[in-house]
Amino acid sequence: MPNSEQQAPGGSDSFDVIVIGGGPAGYPAAIRAAQNQLRVACIDEWKNRDGSATFGGTCLNAGCIPSKALLESTELYHRAREEFATHGIGVAGVTLDLAQMQKRKAGVVKAMTGGILALFKSAGVIPLQGHGKLLAGRRVQFSAHDGTRRELTARHVVLASGSTPIELRSAPFQAPQVVDSWGALEFDAVPKRLGVIGAGVIGLELGSVWRRLGSEVTVLEALPDFLAIADQQLAKEALRHLKRQGLDIRLGAKVTGATVGGGAVEVVYADAKGEQRVTVDRLVVAVGRKPFTRELLAADTGVELDERGFIKVDHSCRTGAESVWAVGDCVRGPMLAHKGKEEGVMVADLIAGRYGEVNYKVIPSVIYTAPEIAWVGLTEEQVKASGRAYKTGTFPFLASGRARAMEQAAGFAKIIAARDDDEILGVHIVGPMAGELIAEAVLAMEYSASTEDLQRTIHAHPTLAEAVHEAALNADKRAIDSINR
Ligand code: FAD
Ligand code: AMP
């Protein structure tokens, strides 16, 4: 395990680039900077609950990767119990071994986090495990996990300190009953009754995991609209399917209190009818995340925070202090791993005098429920509000041969394009593998493609991707495999 003794070749404590934070924003910044022939160190303080220190940040240790591992396992379990019979496959006595499921998840996480050290080694990045604090003049105080402390200097510093879960004053964390998303990924027994506060991406994914394993799941969402940030036609379709799976999603339900007692939690919330109560065995608070900058900045660095605690940056992720940059969840923009990664890569290229830019208009969003929910670009509501004349095309997966063959024909693909020049403005998919299908739309939009460009692109048959092709055709009422409406 690397420690404070590990130094750059030659033993110097001065670097071209020091990255503070080794999550999906920080570690790609470090790797790209090293690829650009710069001397780089990446400092990360993450510690797992067993005390082990690993790179990868929230995403690899407690977010994207463990949640997707459990979503995969639980979906297989659900299918074996509920769907295999339709395929003519009898599987008598399907059982759940949650300890094994969690062990597999831990193995996936370990392989991925260990992989970062291998990537660092190959690229020549110096890993430093412990706390980093920016001092004035691009000096960095590094406090290793073993208690030793030293001062490093750099020509450039990249801050990538990430985010932490928001705690509700009305429902403070109180393990094991009231937990954050990390706690909800670690349950060692399936809760009989599970409450989830917040029907955002994380709440829906965690609710799905435990619902598939048998929990009675109640999701309380303060806003009256489901997935208010998404295209509402998409959100409506997704809500229908999630409710059908047994998720009890209560909208316009603002949690005002939670009391732990007798091993259970009584949750109080207000809806249109007044004060309501629901009792659950475990409660997950998934009401969003906030930037994490504790002990990151000395008082005189010149780096400023905004009113919500995000590090202030310009379009290219420059802070107000010379040669200090900030990327990922600790700065404005969607809190997504791939957004942070592209910012990290951009900054590392700019530092090396190369070209670098992030196209913030074309960042895909994916919710890994079943069916998956994915989109990129503007929603129909946003296009309508802009006043620009537009057209839409949709294609239901019911008309897709591949989706039918997979017995996963729920949902649709929808494309929104400008009436005048046919440019694609947004693509919204709810359906099987939507998170993979959206990549084509992202590429199309990155190249400012028109629906005609997609219409004239050959898509293999039978594939799910044909849904995007046919939605593009339907925008001009020229779909072949569905009725043009
Ligand atoms: P982080 O991943 O939070 O990493 C920051 C790192 O910096 C941490 O290791 C932290 O310990 C370290 N650090 C902070 N301060 C210091 C310091 N002073 N010194 C040393 N080290 C420091 N996003 C997706 O795109 N797709 C998903 O499917 C997805 N699923 C998610 C599921 C869950 C349950 C959660 C919680 C999040 C999910 N996210 C997902 C969001 C994603 O995890 C974040 O957007 C991403 O991790 C942000 O990356 P980051 O590098 O900015 O910060
Ligand atoms: P996200 O920001 O995508 O993680 O989603 C968090 C969700 O939690 C948002 O949809 C919020 O409206 C919701 N939320 C925040 N506070 C409360 C609360 N007190 N009760 C219920 N829902 C809440």
Tab-separated table of N, CA, C and O in Angstrom, residues 423-464:
chain	number	residue	atom	x	y	z
A	423	GLU	N	-32.183	19.684	-36.388
A	423	GLU	CA	-31.166	19.299	-35.398
A	423	GLU	C	-31.811	18.563	-34.223
A	423	GLU	O	-32.875	18.952	-33.730
A	424	ILE	N	-31.152	17.523	-33.767
A	424	ILE	CA	-31.660	16.762	-32.615
A	424	ILE	C	-31.428	17.593	-31.354
A	424	ILE	O	-30.309	18.032	-31.080
A	425	LEU	N	-32.492	17.798	-30.572
A	425	LEU	CA	-32.408	18.646	-29.375
A	425	LEU	C	-32.408	17.820	-28.091
A	425	LEU	O	-31.910	18.262	-27.059
A	426	GLY	N	-33.020	16.636	-28.160
A	426	GLY	CA	-33.064	15.787	-26.968
A	426	GLY	C	-33.501	14.384	-27.336
A	426	GLY	O	-34.250	14.202	-28.308
A	427	VAL	N	-32.995	13.399	-26.588
A	427	VAL	CA	-33.423	12.010	-26.791
A	427	VAL	C	-33.718	11.420	-25.421
A	427	VAL	O	-32.944	11.623	-24.471
A	428	HIS	N	-34.850	10.737	-25.312
A	428	HIS	CA	-35.334	10.246	-24.015
A	428	HIS	C	-35.773	8.797	-24.196
A	428	HIS	O	-36.614	8.512	-25.041
A	429	ILE	N	-35.199	7.920	-23.393
A	429	ILE	CA	-35.493	6.496	-23.563
A	429	ILE	C	-35.851	5.877	-22.228
A	429	ILE	O	-35.123	6.048	-21.238
A	430	VAL	N	-36.981	5.191	-22.190
A	430	VAL	CA	-37.279	4.334	-21.042
A	430	VAL	C	-37.484	2.944	-21.637
A	430	VAL	O	-38.325	2.768	-22.524
A	431	GLY	N	-36.673	1.996	-21.204
A	431	GLY	CA	-36.771	0.671	-21.810
A	431	GLY	C	-35.517	-0.135	-21.529
A	431	GLY	O	-34.615	0.321	-20.825
A	432	PRO	N	-35.469	-1.345	-22.131
A	432	PRO	CA	-34.327	-2.231	-21.869
A	432	PRO	C	-33.012	-1.608	-22.345
A	432	PRO	O	-32.944	-1.106	-23.460
A	433	MET	N	-32.001	-1.633	-21.497
A	433	MET	CA	-30.657	-1.136	-21.835
A	433	MET	C	-30.655	0.325	-22.295
A	433	MET	O	-29.800	0.741	-23.083
A	434	ALA	N	-31.596	1.111	-21.786
A	434	ALA	CA	-31.674	2.521	-22.200
A	434	ALA	C	-30.340	3.232	-21.955
A	434	ALA	O	-29.934	4.095	-22.734
A	435	GLY	N	-29.655	2.847	-20.874
A	435	GLY	CA	-28.380	3.480	-20.538
A	435	GLY	C	-27.306	3.228	-21.586
A	435	GLY	O	-26.377	4.024	-21.746
A	436	GLU	N	-27.397	2.094	-22.281
A	436	GLU	CA	-26.455	1.814	-23.374
A	436	GLU	C	-26.926	2.509	-24.655
A	436	GLU	O	-26.138	3.073	-25.396
A	437	LEU	N	-28.244	2.462	-24.889
A	437	LEU	CA	-28.782	3.027	-26.139
A	437	LEU	C	-28.542	4.529	-26.236
A	437	LEU	O	-28.406	5.078	-27.329
A	438	ILE	N	-28.502	5.199	-25.077
A	438	ILE	CA	-28.402	6.660	-25.105
A	438	ILE	C	-27.057	7.106	-25.683
A	438	ILE	O	-26.924	8.236	-26.178
A	439	ALA	N	-26.055	6.222	-25.659
A	439	ALA	CA	-24.720	6.597	-26.168
A	439	ALA	C	-24.784	7.033	-27.633
A	439	ALA	O	-24.077	7.949	-28.049
A	440	GLU	N	-25.643	6.377	-28.409
A	440	GLU	CA	-25.764	6.762	-29.825
A	440	GLU	C	-26.298	8.187	-29.946
A	440	GLU	O	-25.826	8.987	-30.758
A	441	ALA	N	-27.272	8.502	-29.087
A	441	ALA	CA	-27.859	9.844	-29.122
A	441	ALA	C	-26.834	10.889	-28.677
A	441	ALA	O	-26.783	11.997	-29.220
A	442	VAL	N	-26.012	10.524	-27.694
A	442	VAL	CA	-24.990	11.455	-27.211
A	442	VAL	C	-24.009	11.762	-28.350
A	442	VAL	O	-23.675	12.921	-28.610
A	443	LEU	N	-23.587	10.714	-29.032
A	443	LEU	CA	-22.641	10.906	-30.145
A	443	LEU	C	-23.285	11.757	-31.243
A	443	LEU	O	-22.672	12.696	-31.763
A	444	ALA	N	-24.546	11.432	-31.554
A	444	ALA	CA	-25.249	12.190	-32.599
A	444	ALA	C	-25.312	13.673	-32.223
A	444	ALA	O	-25.023	14.554	-33.034
A	445	MET	N	-25.668	13.941	-30.957
A	445	MET	CA	-25.797	15.345	-30.544
A	445	MET	C	-24.437	16.031	-30.462
A	445	MET	O	-24.312	17.219	-30.742
A	446	GLU	N	-23.398	15.286	-30.087
A	446	GLU	CA	-22.048	15.861	-30.027
A	446	GLU	C	-21.633	16.349	-31.421
A	446	GLU	O	-20.916	17.323	-31.562
A	447	TYR	N	-22.115	15.649	-32.438
A	447	TYR	CA	-21.788	16.031	-33.821
A	447	TYR	C	-22.909	16.868	-34.454
A	447	TYR	O	-22.965	16.995	-35.660
A	448	SER	N	-23.819	17.401	-33.610
A	448	SER	CA	-24.937	18.237	-34.094
A	448	SER	C	-25.710	17.545	-35.202
A	448	SER	O	-26.055	18.159	-36.221
A	449	ALA	N	-25.965	16.264	-35.038
A	449	ALA	CA	-26.654	15.498	-36.075
A	449	ALA	C	-28.119	15.910	-36.185
A	449	ALA	O	-28.715	16.448	-35.248
A	450	SER	N	-28.694	15.656	-37.342
A	450	SER	CA	-30.121	15.853	-37.568
A	450	SER	C	-30.818	14.496	-37.452
A	450	SER	O	-30.159	13.448	-37.451
A	451	THR	N	-32.149	14.522	-37.399
A	451	THR	CA	-32.840	13.224	-37.396
A	451	THR	C	-32.575	12.515	-38.728
A	451	THR	O	-32.508	11.295	-38.782
A	452	GLU	N	-32.396	13.305	-39.805
A	452	GLU	CA	-32.122	12.675	-41.105
A	452	GLU	C	-30.804	11.883	-41.062
A	452	GLU	O	-30.695	10.801	-41.650
A	453	ASP	N	-29.815	12.435	-40.339
A	453	ASP	CA	-28.549	11.690	-40.206
A	453	ASP	C	-28.806	10.330	-39.567
A	453	ASP	O	-28.275	9.312	-40.016
A	454	LEU	N	-29.620	10.318	-38.518
A	454	LEU	CA	-29.925	9.034	-37.855
A	454	LEU	C	-30.771	8.150	-38.760
A	454	LEU	O	-30.576	6.938	-38.824
A	455	GLN	N	-31.727	8.783	-39.468
A	455	GLN	CA	-32.600	8.017	-40.363
A	455	GLN	C	-31.793	7.267	-41.410
A	455	GLN	O	-32.132	6.170	-41.822
A	456	ARG	N	-30.695	7.901	-41.890
A	456	ARG	CA	-29.892	7.314	-42.975
A	456	ARG	C	-28.765	6.418	-42.457
A	456	ARG	O	-27.948	5.943	-43.234
A	457	THR	N	-28.717	6.219	-41.139
A	457	THR	CA	-27.674	5.363	-40.550
A	457	THR	C	-28.221	3.950	-40.382
A	457	THR	O	-29.298	3.761	-39.816
A	458	ILE	N	-27.477	2.973	-40.881
A	458	ILE	CA	-27.959	1.591	-40.814
A	458	ILE	C	-27.797	1.046	-39.396
A	458	ILE	O	-26.724	1.146	-38.803
A	459	HIS	N	-28.861	0.501	-38.863
A	459	HIS	CA	-28.843	-0.125	-37.537
A	459	HIS	C	-29.064	-1.621	-37.712
A	459	HIS	O	-29.969	-2.025	-38.441
A	460	ALA	N	-28.235	-2.420	-37.067
A	460	ALA	CA	-28.336	-3.880	-37.219
A	460	ALA	C	-29.696	-4.373	-36.738
A	460	ALA	O	-30.277	-3.814	-35.806
A	461	HIS	N	-30.172	-5.416	-37.391
A	461	HIS	CA	-31.465	-6.007	-37.032
A	461	HIS	C	-31.254	-7.437	-36.556
A	461	HIS	O	-30.487	-8.167	-37.179
A	462	PRO	N	-31.912	-7.894	-35.564
A	462	PRO	CA	-32.775	-7.131	-34.664
A	462	PRO	C	-31.978	-6.648	-33.457
A	462	PRO	O	-31.398	-7.453	-32.730
A	463	THR	N	-31.940	-5.361	-33.226
A	463	THR	CA	-31.277	-4.800	-32.042
A	463	THR	C	-32.201	-3.796	-31.373
A	463	THR	O	-33.108	-3.248	-32.010
A	464	LEU	N	-31.909	-3.532	-30.120
A	464	LEU	CA	-32.671	-2.517	-29.395
A	464	LEU	C	-32.401	-1.138	-29.993
A	464	LEU	O	-33.256	-0.254	-29.970
